[in-house]
């Protein structure tokens, strides 16, 4: 994920200073509490001196003293009816000061130490107990707020964020947002309430940036949609960014994706014009990463292009700010999977190639190579041999000759560090044990990653696609799968995560007409491996048979005849075409279509397949939700049109 560039609270609650973040987030209100001031008291400096080798006001913390600090807080709050003592408040204040330390790469050990002491659980437990006590004294209220701020700051780092995500802190923050909903549009003079909203959104945002945590957000997220309409610009930005990170390109999670996409582009434009490269406290890199999340959806890709996002991202890729370059290149790669954007990038290919050859950052170079390979698909320059429609495929099932020339089975999976990755390596091992030649990137990597991937797809006779949430959002995986599809490889999906059909996206479209093997039940792993081998054998025989039949009839059949120029069709001609294709269920949508409209629809189906599929599949024919098979038949009919 790279640097997190978080929304971290930097200043302690106080009555005299504005609240900002270390990341210079704009803030126009200040808390009303009086327990602490921005300037550390003499007593606090003396206490902090035991946690620091240098000037305590600079936050240079001695790691050896973190453990006694956390241990003492745990001791004082071990009972459910613990007292909120002055000592506890002072210790939490000290921990807050520690959390304000700039945890750059040189201070990674600090957050590791804090996290290893189970600090997330200890702090969230304090929040949970105090929140359940009803009306609190001023000291208890301050203790609660200081604890929240500690969590806010510490959740900046991914180790702590993941630990916090496994507690009830998300639920607590969502409860806070619902309780303070009236402050979205009413007088915003209640600074205490505004701060509750602020740290609640901040904690949720920091956690939302982590991978594979969407399932933890099973709460009703509609409250975040409401906060996007707030008069407070800071709350709007945080709510939008949270929803963006949790959506993963799913349209239903954001009410107005187009408006949100345009909003992020405008913020990014603002950030790039500022000296500190920030807008409303968000760095340009954070905004690019958010835009990349939205761009997982093809509709949003079009919006990015329409709003000048391609030129803006190219400018950032070619800049000399490495962090921005990396994020912008990754975002451009995500966008490049749309055919119309590939055409936009074609004139920029030489600049991308030059940068790819000269840059020293491996992540940046990989993204640039990915963009270029994806563009190559549209201009026909992709390396490798595609299996032509009539090519024969010989599958060396149970061939023990490791050096056979018949190709291999490629295992394509996402590096998610979880079950999906483990399952992929186990599947590879199982197939090898059966005498099959298998390619998997854990033991076959040589030279450039993308060159090796392209060669692996090219040399394969079967492509085992290990579907998961991470797979569907990975540019690497999408490039592998689309390359296999374009080369007419035998694609066998295996489910190692969420269902292939759980989301309307490129992965579902690619796998819609394919039988898959479900590996989600670990207890049936060996049984499923046997099923996978049987699937490979069966499909390879079908391909041999179909290609043989096609070869026999190829010379006796004439090419299809065009039924006049489609552009000249009247609405009656379109209606007749639908009936000839047995697609009467779509007559309502095509009621006013003439030939020109049909041509435009064919272009949409080619350039934005996810939008096309979602529009037709999610509409109903007046009786029940439309069947997938009907939409697939419509796609086939449109693709076969001779324009």
Phi, psi and omega in degrees: 000340179079196180294141187277331179048059193283174172262080189257135175287126183256323188259142180289157177303135178201173187257353188240341184245155176288149176270125175232183174242164175302334181269017176057043175292138181288134181211133185249000181238162180227147178296159183259005182287159185233002184295320182240155172241163182301321180277128182294139177289166179298316180299319181293321178298321180293319178295317181293336180298336178282349179251010186218144175269346184232197180301117184298334180291346178266354175074022177277101193262138175279118184298330183296337183262000178291317183301311178297328179296310180293320181298321180292320177298317179298318180298316183289342183243018185291328179272147180295335180255035183302150178273140175273091184268165176299323179299316180297317179298320180292320179294319177294325176297320178296318179294324177297319177298320177297320182292344180276352179299139178292101186275066177282190182302328182288344182246019180300329181294332179297308182291328177297317179296313181300317183291325181293342181269014179063033185297325181301312180297317182299314183291318181292328177296320177299314179300314183297316182291313182293325180295335182269005184267004180077221180293129184252153173290166180300321181292319178293321178299318179294322178299316180297314183294319179297322178296316176303317181294325175299314180297318179303308182294314185290330180289357170303325183265139190298325180301311181290321181301318180292323177294317180295326181298334181270012174250192180268015186295326179297315179299316181298317181293321178295322177297320177299316182296320179292322181292332183256017186302327184296342182278003178293319185240342182280181179307127185260042180270346178281091187291330177300314181294321179297324179289326176299315178298318185298308183287332178293313177296321181297317179295314180299319181297312181302320180287324184296340181283345181286155181273150175059036179241008183302325182295339180284345181260056179278357178295164175290111184273005182298335180297327178292326175299322180294320181291341176291348179258009182296155174278351178270112185300326180296317180293322178301310183298314181296318180297317179299313183295323177297311181298322179298315183290331181272344186283323184050038177083003179278116187299325186292345182274349178232125187297316181229089184296321182296314179299319179294318180296315178298320180300314180293323178297319179295319178296319180296320177298320177297315183298320183289347178263359180260150181296322181271004177059042181226152172224124185051035177087349180270132179288158177302325180295317178300317182293322177296317179298321176296319179296322179296324177297314179297324184290355174297337178265130185298328177300318182289331175302315179298319180296318178302316180294317182295329184266014177082016183292330181295313180297320180296315181292322177298320178300320180288323178298323183270003178283183180249020177258104192300319182297318176294320180302313182299311182295317182294321179295319179296320179294316178299323178297317177300317181293328187294349179284352175269129186304317183295328179283328174302321179293322177295328183275343182307311181295345182262004187299320183296320179295320179293320179296318180297317180293321180300322181283331186263338186284152181253351180280119185296321181294316179298314181298321179297318179294319179297316178296324178296317178300313183295321177294322180292319176298321183300332179297326185279335182255007174077016182259010179298132178287153177111160182255123175280143175285110180294162187306326186255008177293142175275144179241121175254122182256118183280065182298130180056035176274121184273357179282105184295339184257020182297154185267008186274004179095190184219173171266124179265130176261114181252123184209167179260140176281085182255357179071004182242209185297323181302316180290318179297316181297320181298315181292326178290323177297316179301314181297320181294317180295322177297321181295341179268006177090011181269145177275122187235140173246126174217142191290356177287336183225010182237011186283129175216130178068214181299135181300311184290325175296319179295320179297313181300319180292323180295318177296316182300320185271002183271153171251343177219145185234107180269113185261111182272093188283133177202173177299319180294324180298315185290341179257001183267126176296319178304311184293319180296321178296316178300311184294317180292325177296318178297320180295314181295330180270009176058038176286160174285108182260121178243105179287138169235136184268119178238006179213231179289162182299144178301324185266014183285341182222143178276093182209190184301323183292318179295319179296319182294325185259002189302323184259019184241142173282141181237162178250128185266113180255016185289338178265103184300331182292343181252020188302309184294324177296320181288327175298318178298319178296322179296315179299316178300322180295317179298315180298312183298314183294321181295323178292322178296318180296315178303316182293312182296319180293325179294315178299316181298322180296322182290324185267351186302319183280347184258350181254143178264156180297152181299146180269139177285135180269065182076179179278123181302325182301337182265001182295143173267169175305328178292323178295319179297318179297319178296320178299317178300316181292322177298330180268006183059042181243039182299337182294348180257008186299325180299314180294330185260015188305316183257013183284133167249189183297321181296320178296323179294323178296317179295322178295322178298322179294319178297318180299327180280317186277328184225068185299327181294317178297315180302310182298313183298319182298312185278326183283326184275346173282158179244162178266019178097347183241310181206167180300137185296143181283146179300320183299325179295318180294319179296323178291324177295317178300315180298320181294318180293319180296331183274356179298135176262106186267000000 
